[in-house]
Amino acid sequence: MSGLRERQKEQRRQVIAEAALALFKTQGFAATTLEQIAVQAGVSAPTVVNYFGGKQEILLALLKQPDEQAMREARANLDDDSDPLEALCEFEGLMTHYQLQAMPASLWRELAPFLFTGELARALEPWNGAVIEETKALLVHFQRNGKIRQSIDIDVAATLFNQYANVAFIRLATEATPDRDAHARHMRSVLSLICHGILELPVTTAPIT
């Protein structure tokens, strides 16, 4: 019975999330109320609060789903022969693909000014934290395989990846006509710079015998 109840709870949670997304798409995030979400989902407003807490938490759940799917796919494609640059490009590309599918450009344009500062940004910190942790796990995999220097600060590298990917994605998502190919080329250049660095390696000379 407990398994059935858990499935029913998850189904109701999904219904509420889908109802909220439908309203966010048609009338915007700011204009949508918990009461409207409840009516759309066929539940009471206290039920919505009980399952999520508030509107921002519903948005967080909607944003997490595409990234979680990207994480699963990127992790499944990782093996000992993987290349760090290719893996980072794939991970970022999967997140971009699924996030663009999840939210229309109009909603991204509305959310963009609030994603980096303020109350909404604070509510989204767990979302960013999850991406950073996944990136750290990816980088640790390559470090253990000898493909990343042991001296590299994994925390800094993962945070840098997440922060720049966020900025670049918002720029893409709010374009009138998002240019995915140009975005992918740009991100490959940036990630190549992160992976390879900007300092010229010192020239080593063979000892004189």
mmCIF file with all atom_site columns, C-alpha atoms in Angstrom:
data_model
loop_
_atom_site.group_PDB
_atom_site.id
_atom_site.type_symbol
_atom_site.label_atom_id
_atom_site.label_alt_id
_atom_site.label_comp_id
_atom_site.label_asym_id
_atom_site.label_entity_id
_atom_site.label_seq_id
_atom_site.pdbx_PDB_ins_code
_atom_site.Cartn_x
_atom_site.Cartn_y
_atom_site.Cartn_z
_atom_site.occupancy
_atom_site.B_iso_or_equiv
_atom_site.pdbx_formal_charge
_atom_site.auth_seq_id
_atom_site.auth_comp_id
_atom_site.auth_asym_id
_atom_site.auth_atom_id
_atom_site.pdbx_PDB_model_num
ATOM 1   C CA . MET A 1 1   ? 0.000  0.000  0.000   1.00 0.00 ? 1   MET A CA 1
ATOM 2   C CA . SER A 1 2   ? 2.825  2.380  0.811   1.00 0.00 ? 2   SER A CA 1
ATOM 3   C CA . GLY A 1 3   ? 4.208  1.937  -2.701  1.00 0.00 ? 3   GLY A CA 1
ATOM 4   C CA . LEU A 1 4   ? 0.817  2.746  -4.198  1.00 0.00 ? 4   LEU A CA 1
ATOM 5   C CA . ARG A 1 5   ? 0.481  5.864  -2.041  1.00 0.00 ? 5   ARG A CA 1
ATOM 6   C CA . GLU A 1 6   ? 3.923  7.044  -3.095  1.00 0.00 ? 6   GLU A CA 1
ATOM 7   C CA . ARG A 1 7   ? 3.038  6.578  -6.766  1.00 0.00 ? 7   ARG A CA 1
ATOM 8   C CA . GLN A 1 8   ? -0.207 8.478  -6.272  1.00 0.00 ? 8   GLN A CA 1
ATOM 9   C CA . LYS A 1 9   ? 1.622  11.309 -4.529  1.00 0.00 ? 9   LYS A CA 1
ATOM 10  C CA . GLU A 1 10  ? 4.169  11.493 -7.320  1.00 0.00 ? 10  GLU A CA 1
ATOM 11  C CA . GLN A 1 11  ? 1.409  11.514 -9.944  1.00 0.00 ? 11  GLN A CA 1
ATOM 12  C CA . ARG A 1 12  ? -0.374 14.358 -8.157  1.00 0.00 ? 12  ARG A CA 1
ATOM 13  C CA . ARG A 1 13  ? 2.878  16.252 -7.854  1.00 0.00 ? 13  ARG A CA 1
ATOM 14  C CA . GLN A 1 14  ? 3.403  15.854 -11.591 1.00 0.00 ? 14  GLN A CA 1
ATOM 15  C CA . VAL A 1 15  ? -0.145 17.036 -12.338 1.00 0.00 ? 15  VAL A CA 1
ATOM 16  C CA . ILE A 1 16  ? 0.423  20.171 -10.249 1.00 0.00 ? 16  ILE A CA 1
ATOM 17  C CA . ALA A 1 17  ? 3.754  20.867 -11.933 1.00 0.00 ? 17  ALA A CA 1
ATOM 18  C CA . GLU A 1 18  ? 2.277  20.442 -15.414 1.00 0.00 ? 18  GLU A CA 1
ATOM 19  C CA . ALA A 1 19  ? -0.656 22.703 -14.514 1.00 0.00 ? 19  ALA A CA 1
ATOM 20  C CA . ALA A 1 20  ? 1.746  25.373 -13.280 1.00 0.00 ? 20  ALA A CA 1
ATOM 21  C CA . LEU A 1 21  ? 3.880  25.130 -16.409 1.00 0.00 ? 21  LEU A CA 1
ATOM 22  C CA . ALA A 1 22  ? 0.819  25.512 -18.650 1.00 0.00 ? 22  ALA A CA 1
ATOM 23  C CA . LEU A 1 23  ? -0.116 28.707 -16.801 1.00 0.00 ? 23  LEU A CA 1
ATOM 24  C CA . PHE A 1 24  ? 3.455  30.015 -16.766 1.00 0.00 ? 24  PHE A CA 1
ATOM 25  C CA . LYS A 1 25  ? 3.557  29.566 -20.538 1.00 0.00 ? 25  LYS A CA 1
ATOM 26  C CA . THR A 1 26  ? 0.255  31.292 -21.267 1.00 0.00 ? 26  THR A CA 1
ATOM 27  C CA . GLN A 1 27  ? 0.218  34.148 -18.764 1.00 0.00 ? 27  GLN A CA 1
ATOM 28  C CA . GLY A 1 28  ? 3.725  34.347 -17.320 1.00 0.00 ? 28  GLY A CA 1
ATOM 29  C CA . PHE A 1 29  ? 5.315  33.408 -14.021 1.00 0.00 ? 29  PHE A CA 1
ATOM 30  C CA . ALA A 1 30  ? 4.594  36.642 -12.132 1.00 0.00 ? 30  ALA A CA 1
ATOM 31  C CA . ALA A 1 31  ? 0.916  36.751 -13.108 1.00 0.00 ? 31  ALA A CA 1
ATOM 32  C CA . THR A 1 32  ? 0.218  33.164 -12.087 1.00 0.00 ? 32  THR A CA 1
ATOM 33  C CA . THR A 1 33  ? -1.127 32.543 -8.577  1.00 0.00 ? 33  THR A CA 1
ATOM 34  C CA . LEU A 1 34  ? -1.178 29.425 -6.431  1.00 0.00 ? 34  LEU A CA 1
ATOM 35  C CA . GLU A 1 35  ? -4.964 29.515 -6.557  1.00 0.00 ? 35  GLU A CA 1
ATOM 36  C CA . GLN A 1 36  ? -4.908 29.426 -10.356 1.00 0.00 ? 36  GLN A CA 1
ATOM 37  C CA . ILE A 1 37  ? -2.476 26.528 -10.301 1.00 0.00 ? 37  ILE A CA 1
ATOM 38  C CA . ALA A 1 38  ? -4.745 24.663 -7.897  1.00 0.00 ? 38  ALA A CA 1
ATOM 39  C CA . VAL A 1 39  ? -7.793 25.176 -10.126 1.00 0.00 ? 39  VAL A CA 1
ATOM 40  C CA . GLN A 1 40  ? -5.843 24.102 -13.216 1.00 0.00 ? 40  GLN A CA 1
ATOM 41  C CA . ALA A 1 41  ? -4.626 20.962 -11.432 1.00 0.00 ? 41  ALA A CA 1
ATOM 42  C CA . GLY A 1 42  ? -8.007 20.170 -9.907  1.00 0.00 ? 42  GLY A CA 1
ATOM 43  C CA . VAL A 1 43  ? -6.770 20.358 -6.319  1.00 0.00 ? 43  VAL A CA 1
ATOM 44  C CA . SER A 1 44  ? -7.002 22.834 -3.436  1.00 0.00 ? 44  SER A CA 1
ATOM 45  C CA . ALA A 1 45  ? -4.515 25.653 -2.857  1.00 0.00 ? 45  ALA A CA 1
ATOM 46  C CA . PRO A 1 46  ? -3.383 24.076 0.461   1.00 0.00 ? 46  PRO A CA 1
ATOM 47  C CA . THR A 1 47  ? -2.626 20.882 -1.468  1.00 0.00 ? 47  THR A CA 1
ATOM 48  C CA . VAL A 1 48  ? -0.335 22.820 -3.812  1.00 0.00 ? 48  VAL A CA 1
ATOM 49  C CA . VAL A 1 49  ? 1.426  24.333 -0.788  1.00 0.00 ? 49  VAL A CA 1
ATOM 50  C CA . ASN A 1 50  ? 1.690  20.915 0.849   1.00 0.00 ? 50  ASN A CA 1
ATOM 51  C CA . TYR A 1 51  ? 3.353  19.394 -2.216  1.00 0.00 ? 51  TYR A CA 1
ATOM 52  C CA . PHE A 1 52  ? 5.655  22.250 -3.179  1.00 0.00 ? 52  PHE A CA 1
ATOM 53  C CA . GLY A 1 53  ? 5.537  25.115 -0.707  1.00 0.00 ? 53  GLY A CA 1
ATOM 54  C CA . GLY A 1 54  ? 5.141  27.880 -3.236  1.00 0.00 ? 54  GLY A CA 1
ATOM 55  C CA . LYS A 1 55  ? 5.335  29.045 -6.822  1.00 0.00 ? 55  LYS A CA 1
ATOM 56  C CA . GLN A 1 56  ? 9.118  29.360 -6.812  1.00 0.00 ? 56  GLN A CA 1
ATOM 57  C CA . GLU A 1 57  ? 9.517  25.792 -5.621  1.00 0.00 ? 57  GLU A CA 1
ATOM 58  C CA . ILE A 1 58  ? 7.337  24.593 -8.492  1.00 0.00 ? 58  ILE A CA 1
ATOM 59  C CA . LEU A 1 59  ? 9.551  26.510 -10.912 1.00 0.00 ? 59  LEU A CA 1
ATOM 60  C CA . LEU A 1 60  ? 12.623 24.927 -9.340  1.00 0.00 ? 60  LEU A CA 1
ATOM 61  C CA . ALA A 1 61  ? 11.143 21.457 -9.842  1.00 0.00 ? 61  ALA A CA 1
ATOM 62  C CA . LEU A 1 62  ? 10.383 22.267 -13.491 1.00 0.00 ? 62  LEU A CA 1
ATOM 63  C CA . LEU A 1 63  ? 13.940 23.482 -14.039 1.00 0.00 ? 63  LEU A CA 1
ATOM 64  C CA . LYS A 1 64  ? 15.495 20.494 -12.317 1.00 0.00 ? 64  LYS A CA 1
ATOM 65  C CA . GLN A 1 65  ? 13.790 17.896 -14.493 1.00 0.00 ? 65  GLN A CA 1
ATOM 66  C CA . PRO A 1 66  ? 15.587 18.800 -17.763 1.00 0.00 ? 66  PRO A CA 1
ATOM 67  C CA . ASP A 1 67  ? 18.944 19.065 -16.006 1.00 0.00 ? 67  ASP A CA 1
ATOM 68  C CA . GLU A 1 68  ? 18.451 15.738 -14.246 1.00 0.00 ? 68  GLU A CA 1
ATOM 69  C CA . GLN A 1 69  ? 17.743 14.122 -17.616 1.00 0.00 ? 69  GLN A CA 1
ATOM 70  C CA . ALA A 1 70  ? 20.894 15.720 -19.039 1.00 0.00 ? 70  ALA A CA 1
ATOM 71  C CA . MET A 1 71  ? 22.905 14.488 -16.057 1.00 0.00 ? 71  MET A CA 1
ATOM 72  C CA . ARG A 1 72  ? 21.693 10.917 -16.498 1.00 0.00 ? 72  ARG A CA 1
ATOM 73  C CA . GLU A 1 73  ? 22.548 10.879 -20.190 1.00 0.00 ? 73  GLU A CA 1
ATOM 74  C CA . ALA A 1 74  ? 25.954 12.530 -19.758 1.00 0.00 ? 74  ALA A CA 1
ATOM 75  C CA . ARG A 1 75  ? 26.813 10.076 -16.970 1.00 0.00 ? 75  ARG A CA 1
ATOM 76  C CA . ALA A 1 76  ? 25.683 7.085  -19.040 1.00 0.00 ? 76  ALA A CA 1
ATOM 77  C CA . ASN A 1 77  ? 27.915 8.153  -21.941 1.00 0.00 ? 77  ASN A CA 1
ATOM 78  C CA . LEU A 1 78  ? 31.009 8.528  -19.749 1.00 0.00 ? 78  LEU A CA 1
ATOM 79  C CA . ASP A 1 79  ? 33.689 5.853  -19.884 1.00 0.00 ? 79  ASP A CA 1
ATOM 80  C CA . ASP A 1 80  ? 37.458 5.522  -19.532 1.00 0.00 ? 80  ASP A CA 1
ATOM 81  C CA . ASP A 1 81  ? 37.982 6.554  -23.161 1.00 0.00 ? 81  ASP A CA 1
ATOM 82  C CA . SER A 1 82  ? 35.996 9.791  -22.852 1.00 0.00 ? 82  SER A CA 1
ATOM 83  C CA . ASP A 1 83  ? 37.661 13.139 -23.510 1.00 0.00 ? 83  ASP A CA 1
ATOM 84  C CA . PRO A 1 84  ? 37.171 15.913 -20.895 1.00 0.00 ? 84  PRO A CA 1
ATOM 85  C CA . LEU A 1 85  ? 36.402 18.627 -23.436 1.00 0.00 ? 85  LEU A CA 1
ATOM 86  C CA . GLU A 1 86  ? 33.953 16.455 -25.357 1.00 0.00 ? 86  GLU A CA 1
ATOM 87  C CA . ALA A 1 87  ? 32.246 15.373 -22.126 1.00 0.00 ? 87  ALA A CA 1
ATOM 88  C CA . LEU A 1 88  ? 31.810 18.961 -20.919 1.00 0.00 ? 88  LEU A CA 1
ATOM 89  C CA . CYS A 1 89  ? 30.474 20.055 -24.316 1.00 0.00 ? 89  CYS A CA 1
ATOM 90  C CA . GLU A 1 90  ? 28.043 17.138 -24.340 1.00 0.00 ? 90  GLU A CA 1
ATOM 91  C CA . PHE A 1 91  ? 26.835 17.874 -20.796 1.00 0.00 ? 91  PHE A CA 1
ATOM 92  C CA . GLU A 1 92  ? 26.279 21.556 -21.540 1.00 0.00 ? 92  GLU A CA 1
ATOM 93  C CA . GLY A 1 93  ? 24.630 20.718 -24.868 1.00 0.00 ? 93  GLY A CA 1
ATOM 94  C CA . LEU A 1 94  ? 22.215 18.274 -23.251 1.00 0.00 ? 94  LEU A CA 1
ATOM 95  C CA . MET A 1 95  ? 21.229 20.798 -20.566 1.00 0.00 ? 95  MET A CA 1
ATOM 96  C CA . THR A 1 96  ? 20.679 23.449 -23.222 1.00 0.00 ? 96  THR A CA 1
ATOM 97  C CA . HIS A 1 97  ? 18.602 21.109 -25.369 1.00 0.00 ? 97  HIS A CA 1
ATOM 98  C CA . TYR A 1 98  ? 16.292 19.980 -22.590 1.00 0.00 ? 98  TYR A CA 1
ATOM 99  C CA . GLN A 1 99  ? 15.897 23.410 -20.990 1.00 0.00 ? 99  GLN A CA 1
ATOM 100 C CA . LEU A 1 100 ? 14.893 24.952 -24.318 1.00 0.00 ? 100 LEU A CA 1
ATOM 101 C CA . GLN A 1 101 ? 12.335 22.168 -24.675 1.00 0.00 ? 101 GLN A CA 1
ATOM 102 C CA . ALA A 1 102 ? 11.009 22.718 -21.158 1.00 0.00 ? 102 ALA A CA 1
ATOM 103 C CA . MET A 1 103 ? 10.381 26.465 -21.268 1.00 0.00 ? 103 MET A CA 1
ATOM 104 C CA . PRO A 1 104 ? 9.334  28.803 -24.109 1.00 0.00 ? 104 PRO A CA 1
ATOM 105 C CA . ALA A 1 105 ? 11.444 31.852 -24.951 1.00 0.00 ? 105 ALA A CA 1
ATOM 106 C CA . SER A 1 106 ? 8.774  34.176 -23.543 1.00 0.00 ? 106 SER A CA 1
ATOM 107 C CA . LEU A 1 107 ? 9.087  32.596 -20.102 1.00 0.00 ? 107 LEU A CA 1
ATOM 108 C CA . TRP A 1 108 ? 12.902 32.661 -20.192 1.00 0.00 ? 108 TRP A CA 1
ATOM 109 C CA . ARG A 1 109 ? 12.756 36.351 -21.094 1.00 0.00 ? 109 ARG A CA 1
ATOM 110 C CA . GLU A 1 110 ? 10.532 37.021 -18.100 1.00 0.00 ? 110 GLU A CA 1
ATOM 111 C CA . LEU A 1 111 ? 12.723 35.032 -15.727 1.00 0.00 ? 111 LEU A CA 1
ATOM 112 C CA . ALA A 1 112 ? 16.111 36.213 -17.019 1.00 0.00 ? 112 ALA A CA 1
ATOM 113 C CA . PRO A 1 113 ? 16.424 39.419 -14.914 1.00 0.00 ? 113 PRO A CA 1
ATOM 114 C CA . PHE A 1 114 ? 15.745 37.465 -11.706 1.00 0.00 ? 114 PHE A CA 1
ATOM 115 C CA . LEU A 1 115 ? 17.878 34.362 -12.205 1.00 0.00 ? 115 LEU A CA 1
ATOM 116 C CA . PHE A 1 116 ? 21.129 35.799 -10.829 1.00 0.00 ? 116 PHE A CA 1
ATOM 117 C CA . THR A 1 117 ? 20.071 38.092 -7.984  1.00 0.00 ? 117 THR A CA 1
ATOM 118 C CA . GLY A 1 118 ? 17.178 38.422 -5.546  1.00 0.00 ? 118 GLY A CA 1
ATOM 119 C CA . GLU A 1 119 ? 14.699 36.020 -4.028  1.00 0.00 ? 119 GLU A CA 1
ATOM 120 C CA . LEU A 1 120 ? 14.231 33.854 -7.118  1.00 0.00 ? 120 LEU A CA 1
ATOM 121 C CA . ALA A 1 121 ? 17.992 33.451 -7.509  1.00 0.00 ? 121 ALA A CA 1
ATOM 122 C CA . ARG A 1 122 ? 18.237 32.285 -3.899  1.00 0.00 ? 122 ARG A CA 1
ATOM 123 C CA . ALA A 1 123 ? 15.419 29.811 -4.471  1.00 0.00 ? 123 ALA A CA 1
ATOM 124 C CA . LEU A 1 124 ? 17.302 28.412 -7.469  1.00 0.00 ? 124 LEU A CA 1
ATOM 125 C CA . GLU A 1 125 ? 20.559 27.882 -5.579  1.00 0.00 ? 125 GLU A CA 1
ATOM 126 C CA . PRO A 1 126 ? 19.833 24.148 -5.061  1.00 0.00 ? 126 PRO A CA 1
ATOM 127 C CA . TRP A 1 127 ? 19.395 23.794 -8.837  1.00 0.00 ? 127 TRP A CA 1
ATOM 128 C CA . ASN A 1 128 ? 22.795 25.372 -9.481  1.00 0.00 ? 128 ASN A CA 1
ATOM 129 C CA . GLY A 1 129 ? 24.304 23.348 -6.652  1.00 0.00 ? 129 GLY A CA 1
ATOM 130 C CA . ALA A 1 130 ? 23.158 20.093 -8.231  1.00 0.00 ? 130 ALA A CA 1
ATOM 131 C CA . VAL A 1 131 ? 24.723 21.020 -11.587 1.00 0.00 ? 131 VAL A CA 1
ATOM 132 C CA . ILE A 1 132 ? 27.987 21.965 -9.876  1.00 0.00 ? 132 ILE A CA 1
ATOM 133 C CA . GLU A 1 133 ? 28.077 18.659 -8.002  1.00 0.00 ? 133 GLU A CA 1
ATOM 134 C CA . GLU A 1 134 ? 27.476 16.709 -11.218 1.00 0.00 ? 134 GLU A CA 1
ATOM 135 C CA . THR A 1 135 ? 30.224 18.665 -12.969 1.00 0.00 ? 135 THR A CA 1
ATOM 136 C CA . LYS A 1 136 ? 32.578 17.966 -10.070 1.00 0.00 ? 136 LYS A CA 1
ATOM 137 C CA . ALA A 1 137 ? 31.835 14.242 -10.345 1.00 0.00 ? 137 ALA A CA 1
ATOM 138 C CA . LEU A 1 138 ? 32.565 14.382 -14.068 1.00 0.00 ? 138 LEU A CA 1
ATOM 139 C CA . LEU A 1 139 ? 35.868 16.198 -13.511 1.00 0.00 ? 139 LEU A CA 1
ATOM 140 C CA . VAL A 1 140 ? 36.887 13.861 -10.688 1.00 0.00 ? 140 VAL A CA 1
ATOM 141 C CA . HIS A 1 141 ? 36.351 10.939 -13.085 1.00 0.00 ? 141 HIS A CA 1
ATOM 142 C CA . PHE A 1 142 ? 38.879 12.440 -15.492 1.00 0.00 ? 142 PHE A CA 1
ATOM 143 C CA . GLN A 1 143 ? 41.255 13.389 -12.705 1.00 0.00 ? 143 GLN A CA 1
ATOM 144 C CA . ARG A 1 144 ? 41.311 9.795  -11.485 1.00 0.00 ? 144 ARG A CA 1
ATOM 145 C CA . ASN A 1 145 ? 42.016 8.639  -15.033 1.00 0.00 ? 145 ASN A CA 1
ATOM 146 C CA . GLY A 1 146 ? 44.986 10.985 -15.298 1.00 0.00 ? 146 GLY A CA 1
ATOM 147 C CA . LYS A 1 147 ? 43.359 13.283 -17.872 1.00 0.00 ? 147 LYS A CA 1
ATOM 148 C CA . ILE A 1 148 ? 43.159 16.316 -15.544 1.00 0.00 ? 148 ILE A CA 1
ATOM 149 C CA . ARG A 1 149 ? 46.041 17.557 -13.411 1.00 0.00 ? 149 ARG A CA 1
ATOM 150 C CA . GLN A 1 150 ? 45.858 16.690 -9.724  1.00 0.00 ? 150 GLN A CA 1
ATOM 151 C CA . SER A 1 151 ? 46.611 20.326 -8.877  1.00 0.00 ? 151 SER A CA 1
ATOM 152 C CA . ILE A 1 152 ? 43.384 21.574 -10.492 1.00 0.00 ? 152 ILE A CA 1
ATOM 153 C CA . ASP A 1 153 ? 40.815 22.945 -8.034  1.00 0.00 ? 153 ASP A CA 1
ATOM 154 C CA . ILE A 1 154 ? 37.765 20.895 -9.023  1.00 0.00 ? 154 ILE A CA 1
ATOM 155 C CA . ASP A 1 155 ? 35.377 23.092 -7.024  1.00 0.00 ? 155 ASP A CA 1
ATOM 156 C CA . VAL A 1 156 ? 36.486 26.238 -8.858  1.00 0.00 ? 156 VAL A CA 1
ATOM 157 C CA . ALA A 1 157 ? 36.387 24.552 -12.270 1.00 0.00 ? 157 ALA A CA 1
ATOM 158 C CA . ALA A 1 158 ? 32.877 23.167 -11.718 1.00 0.00 ? 158 ALA A CA 1
ATOM 159 C CA . THR A 1 159 ? 31.572 26.494 -10.421 1.00 0.00 ? 159 THR A CA 1
ATOM 160 C CA . LEU A 1 160 ? 33.094 28.349 -13.369 1.00 0.00 ? 160 LEU A CA 1
ATOM 161 C CA . PHE A 1 161 ? 31.478 25.890 -15.776 1.00 0.00 ? 161 PHE A CA 1
ATOM 162 C CA . ASN A 1 162 ? 28.058 26.336 -14.168 1.00 0.00 ? 162 ASN A CA 1
ATOM 163 C CA . GLN A 1 163 ? 28.201 30.119 -13.921 1.00 0.00 ? 163 GLN A CA 1
ATOM 164 C CA . TYR A 1 164 ? 29.295 30.697 -17.503 1.00 0.00 ? 164 TYR A CA 1
ATOM 165 C CA . ALA A 1 165 ? 26.922 28.058 -18.879 1.00 0.00 ? 165 ALA A CA 1
ATOM 166 C CA . ASN A 1 166 ? 24.051 29.856 -17.120 1.00 0.00 ? 166 ASN A CA 1
ATOM 167 C CA . VAL A 1 167 ? 24.960 33.236 -18.598 1.00 0.00 ? 167 VAL A CA 1
ATOM 168 C CA . ALA A 1 168 ? 25.425 31.822 -22.094 1.00 0.00 ? 168 ALA A CA 1
ATOM 169 C CA . PHE A 1 169 ? 22.179 29.863 -21.906 1.00 0.00 ? 169 PHE A CA 1
ATOM 170 C CA . ILE A 1 170 ? 20.100 32.866 -20.865 1.00 0.00 ? 170 ILE A CA 1
ATOM 171 C CA . ARG A 1 171 ? 21.575 34.845 -23.739 1.00 0.00 ? 171 ARG A CA 1
ATOM 172 C CA . LEU A 1 172 ? 20.609 32.028 -26.125 1.00 0.00 ? 172 LEU A CA 1
ATOM 173 C CA . ALA A 1 173 ? 17.164 31.384 -24.653 1.00 0.00 ? 173 ALA A CA 1
ATOM 174 C CA . THR A 1 174 ? 16.138 35.038 -24.822 1.00 0.00 ? 174 THR A CA 1
ATOM 175 C CA . GLU A 1 175 ? 17.150 35.533 -28.454 1.00 0.00 ? 175 GLU A CA 1
ATOM 176 C CA . ALA A 1 176 ? 14.313 36.159 -30.893 1.00 0.00 ? 176 ALA A CA 1
ATOM 177 C CA . THR A 1 177 ? 15.536 33.138 -32.858 1.00 0.00 ? 177 THR A CA 1
ATOM 178 C CA . PRO A 1 178 ? 17.945 31.066 -30.749 1.00 0.00 ? 178 PRO A CA 1
ATOM 179 C CA . ASP A 1 179 ? 20.982 30.054 -32.797 1.00 0.00 ? 179 ASP A CA 1
ATOM 180 C CA . ARG A 1 180 ? 21.878 26.681 -31.320 1.00 0.00 ? 180 ARG A CA 1
ATOM 181 C CA . ASP A 1 181 ? 24.799 26.076 -33.661 1.00 0.00 ? 181 ASP A CA 1
ATOM 182 C CA . ALA A 1 182 ? 26.449 29.410 -32.861 1.00 0.00 ? 182 ALA A CA 1
ATOM 183 C CA . HIS A 1 183 ? 25.892 28.772 -29.159 1.00 0.00 ? 183 HIS A CA 1
ATOM 184 C CA . ALA A 1 184 ? 27.494 25.321 -29.393 1.00 0.00 ? 184 ALA A CA 1
ATOM 185 C CA . ARG A 1 185 ? 30.530 26.710 -31.216 1.00 0.00 ? 185 ARG A CA 1
ATOM 186 C CA . HIS A 1 186 ? 30.912 29.473 -28.663 1.00 0.00 ? 186 HIS A CA 1
ATOM 187 C CA . MET A 1 187 ? 30.633 27.099 -25.718 1.00 0.00 ? 187 MET A CA 1
ATOM 188 C CA . ARG A 1 188 ? 33.184 24.739 -27.258 1.00 0.00 ? 188 ARG A CA 1
ATOM 189 C CA . SER A 1 189 ? 35.620 27.644 -27.549 1.00 0.00 ? 189 SER A CA 1
ATOM 190 C CA . VAL A 1 190 ? 35.035 28.682 -23.932 1.00 0.00 ? 190 VAL A CA 1
ATOM 191 C CA . LEU A 1 191 ? 35.255 25.136 -22.596 1.00 0.00 ? 191 LEU A CA 1
ATOM 192 C CA . SER A 1 192 ? 38.383 24.527 -24.655 1.00 0.00 ? 192 SER A CA 1
ATOM 193 C CA . LEU A 1 193 ? 39.912 27.571 -22.993 1.00 0.00 ? 193 LEU A CA 1
ATOM 194 C CA . ILE A 1 194 ? 38.943 26.215 -19.566 1.00 0.00 ? 194 ILE A CA 1
ATOM 195 C CA . CYS A 1 195 ? 40.355 22.791 -20.377 1.00 0.00 ? 195 CYS A CA 1
ATOM 196 C CA . HIS A 1 196 ? 43.577 23.877 -22.060 1.00 0.00 ? 196 HIS A CA 1
ATOM 197 C CA . GLY A 1 197 ? 44.301 27.174 -20.313 1.00 0.00 ? 197 GLY A CA 1
ATOM 198 C CA . ILE A 1 198 ? 45.852 30.337 -21.715 1.00 0.00 ? 198 ILE A CA 1
ATOM 199 C CA . LEU A 1 199 ? 49.432 29.993 -20.551 1.00 0.00 ? 199 LEU A CA 1
ATOM 200 C CA . GLU A 1 200 ? 52.076 28.726 -22.930 1.00 0.00 ? 200 GLU A CA 1
ATOM 201 C CA . LEU A 1 201 ? 53.703 25.591 -21.632 1.00 0.00 ? 201 LEU A CA 1
ATOM 202 C CA . PRO A 1 202 ? 57.405 26.007 -20.913 1.00 0.00 ? 202 PRO A CA 1
ATOM 203 C CA . VAL A 1 203 ? 59.720 24.538 -23.516 1.00 0.00 ? 203 VAL A CA 1
ATOM 204 C CA . THR A 1 204 ? 61.781 21.749 -22.066 1.00 0.00 ? 204 THR A CA 1
ATOM 205 C CA . THR A 1 205 ? 65.217 21.017 -23.428 1.00 0.00 ? 205 THR A CA 1
ATOM 206 C CA . ALA A 1 206 ? 67.028 17.766 -23.309 1.00 0.00 ? 206 ALA A CA 1
ATOM 207 C CA . PRO A 1 207 ? 69.966 17.708 -20.877 1.00 0.00 ? 207 PRO A CA 1
ATOM 208 C CA . ILE A 1 208 ? 73.398 18.109 -22.446 1.00 0.00 ? 208 ILE A CA 1
ATOM 209 C CA . THR A 1 209 ? 75.415 14.921 -22.159 1.00 0.00 ? 209 THR A CA 1
#
